[in-house]
Short mmCIF file of C-alpha atoms in Angstrom, two decimals:
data_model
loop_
_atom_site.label_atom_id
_atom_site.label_comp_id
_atom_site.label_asym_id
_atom_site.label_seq_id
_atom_site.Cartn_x
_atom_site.Cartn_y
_atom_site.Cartn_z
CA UNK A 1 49.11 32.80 10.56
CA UNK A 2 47.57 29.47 9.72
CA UNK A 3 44.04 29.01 10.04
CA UNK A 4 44.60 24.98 11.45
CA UNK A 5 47.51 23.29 12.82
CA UNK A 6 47.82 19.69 13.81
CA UNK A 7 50.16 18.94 15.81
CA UNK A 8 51.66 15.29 16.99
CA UNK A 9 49.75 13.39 14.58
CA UNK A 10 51.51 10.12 13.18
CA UNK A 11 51.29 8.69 9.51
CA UNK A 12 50.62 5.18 9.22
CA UNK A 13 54.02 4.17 8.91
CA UNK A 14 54.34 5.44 13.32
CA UNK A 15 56.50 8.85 11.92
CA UNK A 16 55.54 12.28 13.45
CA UNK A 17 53.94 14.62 11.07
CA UNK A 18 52.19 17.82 11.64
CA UNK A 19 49.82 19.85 8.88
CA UNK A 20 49.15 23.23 8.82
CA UNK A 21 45.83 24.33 7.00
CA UNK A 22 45.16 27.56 5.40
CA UNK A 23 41.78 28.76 3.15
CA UNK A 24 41.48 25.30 2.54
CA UNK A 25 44.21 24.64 1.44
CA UNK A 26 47.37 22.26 2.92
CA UNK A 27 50.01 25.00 3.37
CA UNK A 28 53.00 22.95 5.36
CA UNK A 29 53.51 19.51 6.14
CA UNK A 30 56.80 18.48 8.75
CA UNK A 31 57.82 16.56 11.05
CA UNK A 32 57.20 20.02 13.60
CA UNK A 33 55.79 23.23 12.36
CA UNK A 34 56.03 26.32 14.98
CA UNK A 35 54.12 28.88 13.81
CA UNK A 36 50.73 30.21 14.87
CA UNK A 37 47.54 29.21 14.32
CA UNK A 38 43.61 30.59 14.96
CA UNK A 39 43.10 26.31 15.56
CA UNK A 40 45.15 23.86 16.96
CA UNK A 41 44.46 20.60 16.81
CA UNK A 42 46.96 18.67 19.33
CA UNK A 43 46.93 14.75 19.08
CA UNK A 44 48.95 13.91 21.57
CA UNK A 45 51.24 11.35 19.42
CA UNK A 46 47.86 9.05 19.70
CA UNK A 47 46.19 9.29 16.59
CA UNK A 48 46.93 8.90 12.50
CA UNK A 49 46.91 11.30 10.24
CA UNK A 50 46.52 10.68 6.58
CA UNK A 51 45.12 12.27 3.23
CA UNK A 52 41.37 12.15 3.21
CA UNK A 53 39.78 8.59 2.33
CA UNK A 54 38.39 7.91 -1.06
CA UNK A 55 35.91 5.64 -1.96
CA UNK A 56 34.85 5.29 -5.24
CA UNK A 57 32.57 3.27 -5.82
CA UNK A 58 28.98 4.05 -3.71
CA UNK A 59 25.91 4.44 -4.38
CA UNK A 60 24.54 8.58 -3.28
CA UNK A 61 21.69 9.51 -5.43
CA UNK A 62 19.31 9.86 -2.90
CA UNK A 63 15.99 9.88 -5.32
CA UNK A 64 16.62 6.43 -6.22
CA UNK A 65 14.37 3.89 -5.20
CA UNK A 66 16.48 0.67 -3.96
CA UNK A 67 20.40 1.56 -4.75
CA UNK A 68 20.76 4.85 -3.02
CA UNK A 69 22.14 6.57 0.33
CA UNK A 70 23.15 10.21 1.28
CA UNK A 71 26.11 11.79 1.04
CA UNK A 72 27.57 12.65 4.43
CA UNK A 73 25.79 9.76 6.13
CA UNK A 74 28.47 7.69 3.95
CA UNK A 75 31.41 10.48 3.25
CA UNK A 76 32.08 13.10 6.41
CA UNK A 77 30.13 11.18 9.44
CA UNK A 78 32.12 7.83 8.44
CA UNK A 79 35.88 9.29 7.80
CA UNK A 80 35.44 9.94 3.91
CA UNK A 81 36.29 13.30 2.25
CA UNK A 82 35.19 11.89 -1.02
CA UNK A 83 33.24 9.68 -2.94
CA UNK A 84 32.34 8.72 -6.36
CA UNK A 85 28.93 7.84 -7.45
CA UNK A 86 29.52 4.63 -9.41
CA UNK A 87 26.98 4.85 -12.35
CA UNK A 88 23.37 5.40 -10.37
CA UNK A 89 22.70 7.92 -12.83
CA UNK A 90 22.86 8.39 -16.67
CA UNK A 91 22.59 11.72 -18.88
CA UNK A 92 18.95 12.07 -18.43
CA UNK A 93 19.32 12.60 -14.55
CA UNK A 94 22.86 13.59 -13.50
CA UNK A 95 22.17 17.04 -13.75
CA UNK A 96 19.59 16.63 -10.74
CA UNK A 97 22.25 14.69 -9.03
CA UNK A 98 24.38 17.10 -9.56
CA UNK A 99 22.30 20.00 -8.12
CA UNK A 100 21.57 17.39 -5.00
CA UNK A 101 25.31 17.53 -4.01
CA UNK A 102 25.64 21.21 -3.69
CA UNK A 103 23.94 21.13 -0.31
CA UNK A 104 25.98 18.50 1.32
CA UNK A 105 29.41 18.74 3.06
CA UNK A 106 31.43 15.52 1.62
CA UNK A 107 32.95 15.96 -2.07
CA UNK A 108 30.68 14.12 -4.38
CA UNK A 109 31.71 12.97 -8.29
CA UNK A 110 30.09 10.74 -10.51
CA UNK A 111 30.75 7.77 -13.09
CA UNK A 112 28.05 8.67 -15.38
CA UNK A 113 26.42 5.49 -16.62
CA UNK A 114 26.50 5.00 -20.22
CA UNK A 115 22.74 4.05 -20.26
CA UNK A 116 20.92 7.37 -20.21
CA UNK A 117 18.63 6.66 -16.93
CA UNK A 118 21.89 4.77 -15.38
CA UNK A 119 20.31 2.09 -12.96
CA UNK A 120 17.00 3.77 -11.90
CA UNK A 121 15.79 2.32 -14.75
CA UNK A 122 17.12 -1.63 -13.92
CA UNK A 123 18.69 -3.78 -16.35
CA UNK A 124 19.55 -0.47 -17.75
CA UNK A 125 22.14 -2.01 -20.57
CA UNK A 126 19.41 -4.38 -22.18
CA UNK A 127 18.22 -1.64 -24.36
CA UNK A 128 20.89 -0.42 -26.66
CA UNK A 129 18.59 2.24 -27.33
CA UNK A 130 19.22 3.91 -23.64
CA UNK A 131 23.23 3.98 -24.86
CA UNK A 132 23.12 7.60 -26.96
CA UNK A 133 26.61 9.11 -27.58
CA UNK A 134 25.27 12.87 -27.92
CA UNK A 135 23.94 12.35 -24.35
CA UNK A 136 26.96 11.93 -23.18
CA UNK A 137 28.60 13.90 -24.86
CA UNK A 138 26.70 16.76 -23.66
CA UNK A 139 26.80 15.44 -20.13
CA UNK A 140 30.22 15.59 -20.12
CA UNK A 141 30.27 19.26 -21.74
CA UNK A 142 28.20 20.18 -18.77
CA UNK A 143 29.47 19.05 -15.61
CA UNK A 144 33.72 18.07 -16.54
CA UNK A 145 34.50 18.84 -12.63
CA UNK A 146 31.54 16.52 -11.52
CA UNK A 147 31.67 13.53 -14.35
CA UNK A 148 35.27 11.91 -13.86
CA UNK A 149 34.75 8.50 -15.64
CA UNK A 150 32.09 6.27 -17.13
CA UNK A 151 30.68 2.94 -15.61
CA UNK A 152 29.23 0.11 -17.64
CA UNK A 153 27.79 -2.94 -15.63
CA UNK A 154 28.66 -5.98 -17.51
CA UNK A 155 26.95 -8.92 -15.60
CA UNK A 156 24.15 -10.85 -17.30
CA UNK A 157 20.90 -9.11 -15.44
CA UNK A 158 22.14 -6.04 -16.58
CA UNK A 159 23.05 -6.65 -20.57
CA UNK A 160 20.43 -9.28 -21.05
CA UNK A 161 21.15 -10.68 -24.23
CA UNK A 162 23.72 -8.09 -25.42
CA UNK A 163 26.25 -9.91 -24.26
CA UNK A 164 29.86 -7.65 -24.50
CA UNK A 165 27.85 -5.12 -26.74
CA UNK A 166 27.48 -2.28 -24.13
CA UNK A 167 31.43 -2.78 -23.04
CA UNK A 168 32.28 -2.23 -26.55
CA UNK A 169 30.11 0.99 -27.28
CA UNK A 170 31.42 2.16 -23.79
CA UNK A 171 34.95 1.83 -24.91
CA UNK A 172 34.14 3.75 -27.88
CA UNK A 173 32.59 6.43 -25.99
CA UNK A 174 35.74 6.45 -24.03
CA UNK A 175 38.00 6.68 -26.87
CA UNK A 176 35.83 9.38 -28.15
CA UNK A 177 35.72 11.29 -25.20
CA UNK A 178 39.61 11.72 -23.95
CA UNK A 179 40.10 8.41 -22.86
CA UNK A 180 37.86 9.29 -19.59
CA UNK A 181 38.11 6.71 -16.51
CA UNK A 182 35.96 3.81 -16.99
CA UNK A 183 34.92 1.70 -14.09
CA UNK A 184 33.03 -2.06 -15.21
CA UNK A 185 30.75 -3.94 -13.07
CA UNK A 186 31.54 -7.68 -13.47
CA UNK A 187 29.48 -10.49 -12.02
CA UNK A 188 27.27 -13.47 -13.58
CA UNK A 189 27.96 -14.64 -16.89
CA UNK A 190 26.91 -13.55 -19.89
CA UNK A 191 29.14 -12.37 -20.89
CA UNK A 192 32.10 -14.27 -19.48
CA UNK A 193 34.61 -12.53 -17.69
CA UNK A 194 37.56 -13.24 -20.00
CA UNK A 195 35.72 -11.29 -22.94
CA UNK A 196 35.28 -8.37 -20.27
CA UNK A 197 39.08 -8.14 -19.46
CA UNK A 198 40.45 -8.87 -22.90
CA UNK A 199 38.45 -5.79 -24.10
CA UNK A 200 39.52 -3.86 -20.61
CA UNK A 201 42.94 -1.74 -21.21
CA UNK A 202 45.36 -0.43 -18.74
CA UNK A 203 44.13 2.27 -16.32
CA UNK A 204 40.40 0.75 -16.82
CA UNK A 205 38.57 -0.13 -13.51
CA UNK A 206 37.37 -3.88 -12.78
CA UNK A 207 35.36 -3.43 -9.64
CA UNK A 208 33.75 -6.76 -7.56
CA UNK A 209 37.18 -8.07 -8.35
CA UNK A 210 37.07 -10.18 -5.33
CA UNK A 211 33.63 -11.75 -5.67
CA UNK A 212 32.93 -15.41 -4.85
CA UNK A 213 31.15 -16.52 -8.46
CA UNK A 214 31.62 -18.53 -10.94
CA UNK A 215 32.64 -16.06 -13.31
CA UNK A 216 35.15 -14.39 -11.07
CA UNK A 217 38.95 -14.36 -11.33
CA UNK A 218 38.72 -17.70 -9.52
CA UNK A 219 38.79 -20.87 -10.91
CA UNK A 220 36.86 -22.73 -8.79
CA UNK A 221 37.72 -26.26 -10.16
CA UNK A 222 41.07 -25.78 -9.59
CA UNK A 223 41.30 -22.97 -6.47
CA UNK A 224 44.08 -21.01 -8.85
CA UNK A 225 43.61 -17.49 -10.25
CA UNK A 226 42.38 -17.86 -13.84
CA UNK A 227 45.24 -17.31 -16.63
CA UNK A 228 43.32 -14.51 -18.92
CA UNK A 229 42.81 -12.65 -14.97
CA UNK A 230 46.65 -12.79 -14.50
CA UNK A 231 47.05 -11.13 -18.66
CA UNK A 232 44.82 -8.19 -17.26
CA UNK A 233 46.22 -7.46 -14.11
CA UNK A 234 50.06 -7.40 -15.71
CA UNK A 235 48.80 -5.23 -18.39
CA UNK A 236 47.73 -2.49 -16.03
CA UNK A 237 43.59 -3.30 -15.62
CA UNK A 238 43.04 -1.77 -11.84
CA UNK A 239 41.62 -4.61 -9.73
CA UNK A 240 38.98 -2.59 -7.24
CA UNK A 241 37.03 -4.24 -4.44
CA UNK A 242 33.69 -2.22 -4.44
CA UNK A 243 32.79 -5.09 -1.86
CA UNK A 244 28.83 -4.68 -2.01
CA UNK A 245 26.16 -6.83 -1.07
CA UNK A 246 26.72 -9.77 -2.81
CA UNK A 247 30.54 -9.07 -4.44
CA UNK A 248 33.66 -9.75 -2.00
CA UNK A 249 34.58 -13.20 -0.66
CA UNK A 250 37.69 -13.75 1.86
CA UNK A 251 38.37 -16.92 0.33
CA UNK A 252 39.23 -15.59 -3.04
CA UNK A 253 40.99 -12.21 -1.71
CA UNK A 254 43.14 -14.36 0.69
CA UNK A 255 44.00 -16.94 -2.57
CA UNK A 256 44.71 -13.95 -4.38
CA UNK A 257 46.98 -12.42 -2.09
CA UNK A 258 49.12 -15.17 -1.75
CA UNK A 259 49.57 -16.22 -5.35
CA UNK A 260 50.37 -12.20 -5.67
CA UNK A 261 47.09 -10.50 -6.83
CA UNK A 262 46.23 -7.61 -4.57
CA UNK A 263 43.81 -5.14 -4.84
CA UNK A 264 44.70 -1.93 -6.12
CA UNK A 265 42.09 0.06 -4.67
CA UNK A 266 39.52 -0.34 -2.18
CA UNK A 267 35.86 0.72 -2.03
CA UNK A 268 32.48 -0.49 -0.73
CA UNK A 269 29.79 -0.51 -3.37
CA UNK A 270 27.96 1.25 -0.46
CA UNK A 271 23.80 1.72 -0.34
CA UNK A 272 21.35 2.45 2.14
CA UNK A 273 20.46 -1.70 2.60
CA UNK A 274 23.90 -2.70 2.79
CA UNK A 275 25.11 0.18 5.48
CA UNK A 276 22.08 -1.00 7.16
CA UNK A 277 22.09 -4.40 7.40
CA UNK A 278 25.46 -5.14 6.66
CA UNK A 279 28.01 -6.94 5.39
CA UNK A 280 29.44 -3.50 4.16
CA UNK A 281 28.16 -0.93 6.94
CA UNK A 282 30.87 1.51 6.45
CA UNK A 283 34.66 2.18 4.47
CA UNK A 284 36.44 1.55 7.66
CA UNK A 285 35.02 -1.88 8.03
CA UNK A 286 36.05 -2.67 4.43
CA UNK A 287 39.24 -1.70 5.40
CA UNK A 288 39.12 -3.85 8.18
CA UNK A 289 38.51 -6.84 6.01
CA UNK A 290 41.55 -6.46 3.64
CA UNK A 291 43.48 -6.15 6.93
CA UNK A 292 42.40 -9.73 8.22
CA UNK A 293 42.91 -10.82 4.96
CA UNK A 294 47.13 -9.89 4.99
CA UNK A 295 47.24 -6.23 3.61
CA UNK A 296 49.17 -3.88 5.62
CA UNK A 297 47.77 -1.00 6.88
CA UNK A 298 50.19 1.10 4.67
CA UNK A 299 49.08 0.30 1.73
CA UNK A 300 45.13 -0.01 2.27
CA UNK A 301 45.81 3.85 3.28
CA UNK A 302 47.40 4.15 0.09
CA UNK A 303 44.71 2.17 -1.66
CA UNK A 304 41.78 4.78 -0.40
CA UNK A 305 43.78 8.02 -1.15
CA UNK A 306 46.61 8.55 -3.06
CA UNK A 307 45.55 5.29 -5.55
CA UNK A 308 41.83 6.05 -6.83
CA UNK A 309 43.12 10.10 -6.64
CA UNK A 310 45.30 8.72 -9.38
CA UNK A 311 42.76 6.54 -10.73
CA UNK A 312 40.08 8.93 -11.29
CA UNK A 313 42.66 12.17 -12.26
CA UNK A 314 41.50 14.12 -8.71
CA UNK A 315 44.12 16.33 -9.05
CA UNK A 316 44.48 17.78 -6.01
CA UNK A 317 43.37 15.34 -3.45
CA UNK A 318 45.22 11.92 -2.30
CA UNK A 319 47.89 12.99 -1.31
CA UNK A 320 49.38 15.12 2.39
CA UNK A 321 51.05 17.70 -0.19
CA UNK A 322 51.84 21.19 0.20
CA UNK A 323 49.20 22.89 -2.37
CA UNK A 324 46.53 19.99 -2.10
CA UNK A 325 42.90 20.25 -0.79
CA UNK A 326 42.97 20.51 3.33
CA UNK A 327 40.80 16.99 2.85
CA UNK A 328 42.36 14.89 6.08
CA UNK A 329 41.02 11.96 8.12
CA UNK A 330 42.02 11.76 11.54
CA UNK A 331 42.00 7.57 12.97
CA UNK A 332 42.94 5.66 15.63
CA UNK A 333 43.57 1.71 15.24
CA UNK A 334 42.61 -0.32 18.57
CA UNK A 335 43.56 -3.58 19.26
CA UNK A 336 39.76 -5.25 19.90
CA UNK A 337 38.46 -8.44 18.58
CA UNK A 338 35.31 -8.09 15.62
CA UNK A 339 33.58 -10.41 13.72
CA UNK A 340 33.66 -9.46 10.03
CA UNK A 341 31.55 -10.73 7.41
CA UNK A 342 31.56 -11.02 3.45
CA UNK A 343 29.47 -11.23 1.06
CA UNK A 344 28.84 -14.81 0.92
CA UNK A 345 27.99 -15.32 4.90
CA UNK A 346 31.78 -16.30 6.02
CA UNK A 347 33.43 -14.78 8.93
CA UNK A 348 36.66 -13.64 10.21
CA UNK A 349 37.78 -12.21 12.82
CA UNK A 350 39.61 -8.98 13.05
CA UNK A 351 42.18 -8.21 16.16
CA UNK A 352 42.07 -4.10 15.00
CA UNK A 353 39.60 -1.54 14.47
CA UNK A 354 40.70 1.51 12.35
CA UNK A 355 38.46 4.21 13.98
CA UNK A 356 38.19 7.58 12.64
CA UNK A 357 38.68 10.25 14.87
CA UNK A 358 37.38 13.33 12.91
CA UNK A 359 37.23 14.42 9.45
CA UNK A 360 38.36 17.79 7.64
CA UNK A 361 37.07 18.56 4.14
CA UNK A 362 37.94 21.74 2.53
CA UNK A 363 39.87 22.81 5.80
CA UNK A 364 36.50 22.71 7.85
CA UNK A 365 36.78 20.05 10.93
CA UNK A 366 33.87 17.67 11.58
CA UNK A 367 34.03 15.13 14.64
CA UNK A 368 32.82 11.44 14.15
#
């Protein structure tokens, strides 16, 4: 006997798919599945099913002073199973992170920053000193089911006058380290953009591709995607949102989009301010966004679950796979006009909502 069933769900494509759950686990997935269950979960044909949302790129270390939030106020009451600390802490204070998430319900990783305070200490990649590879290392040693990449931010508040320095010694603590994910903040220049990327390698994570500045994939002279931006994107460089305050502008996704650049993932960048007070609020609104802008809704599913699964080697999650983690969001999409907005003030208006329903993580339902 299962311990959950749903039954009459639909995947985003409009198919019929039911899921049967068992010690957290996914134990069946078919178009009907008649055997028992302690839980049924019947939804009528009326709402989606998919794997669990991703998003992996927030801010969660709740002892932060100005770039922090709380787990399951972002991850289980919003629709996520999962989310990935982008860098708020470094090797000094990851542990303590670490020992945060143990009392929470969503599934928490990190990008350990490779400065050793990560950004409680601001511009933490000024001082070359805070970059220690025996920190790291150790880190790393500790926690290898927690850490699952590195983050460097490579804008010029951050570096000061290091300029590509800290992308450099992050790449060789990558190389060093099994070719770990790597996730890079981009935004004002120094250094310029086309140093970041030419040093960036396939697999490596841009994130604020889509921001409106000068130093962005767009050249703003012109209104054309810049040449170096079209190298890294063939070469394999994953192109993530991570939409923030101040870091996604519908004008460049939509030029993007239709000279051919999409996204490859999709995340928020997501703090207490910015949930707050908008323009980011939650992952669903996000999602929302690349919607108006002319992505289907298959593939921004795709984009926040089976993608950064890939992205950031999560095994087991991604994915509505026999033997995967019972990690499943449960959505509705409603026709109802919205006023979105970006980073840079601009609106759009959105004529769907994707809604989630309830949330399962580790087999164990929540509602939203």
């Amino acid at each position: 006997m299962f311990d959950t069933l749903i039954k009459n769900g639909k995947l985003i494509d409009g198919s019929k798919v039911e899921v049967a759950l068992e010690k957290g686990i996914i134990k069946a997935v078919a178009s009907e599945i008649n055997e028992p269950a302690r839980e049924v979960i019947d939804l009528s044909g009326n709402s989606y099913l998919s794997a669990g949302w991703i998003d992996d790129h927030v801010h969660c270390y709740e002892k932060m002073n100005l770039y922090y939030d709380y787990p399951d106020q972002i991850g289980v009451q919003k629709g996520v199973t999962t989310v990935i600390d982008a860098g708020t802490t470094g090797a000094e204070n990851i542990r303590d992170f670490y020992q945060l998430t143990k009392s929470v319900k969503t599934n928490v990783y990190a990008l350990m920053n490779i400065s050793k305070w990560g950004i409680v200490e601001q511009d933490e990649l000024a001082d070359l000193t805070k970059i220690q590879e025996n920190l790291v290392r150790s880190a790393l040693a500790e926690l290898p089911e927690f850490i699952v990449g590195i983050k460097a931010r490579m804008s010029k508040t951050v570096v000061g006058e290091n300029g590509i320095t800290p992308l450099e010694l992050a790449k060789k603590i990558q190389s060093e380290n099994n070719d770990l994910p790597l996730m890079v903040h981009i935004g004002s220049a120094p250094p310029e953009l086309e140093e970041v990327l030419t040093r960036m390698e396939k697999g490596d994570v841009l994130t604020h591709c889509f921001n409106g500045k000068p130093n962005g994939i767009l050249d703003q002279a012109t209104d054309q995607i810049k040449d170096f931006v079209w190298d890294a994107y063939k070469k394999g460089v994953v192109f993530d949102i991570g939409h923030g305050t101040d870091s996604f502008n519908f004008h460049v996704a939509e030029t993007a989009l239709k000279a051919g650049l999409k996204a490859n993932s999709i995340s928020t960048d997501i703090y207490i301010r910015n949930r707050t007070n908008g323009p980011v609020f939650d992952l669903a609104t996000t999602l929302e966004k690349l919607r108006v802008v002319g992505y289907s809704w298959e593939e921004i599913i795709e984009k926040v679950t089976a993608v950064p699964a890939k992205n950031f080697h999560l095994a087991k999650k991604g994915q509505l796979t026999v033997g995967f983690d019972a990690d499943l969001t449960i959505f509705e999409i409603v026709e109802n006009e919205k006023e979105l907005k970006d980073s840079n003030g601009v609106t759009r208006i959105a004529k769907e909502q994707i809604v989630p329903v309830q949330t399962i993580i580790g087999g164990v339902i929540y509602d939203n």
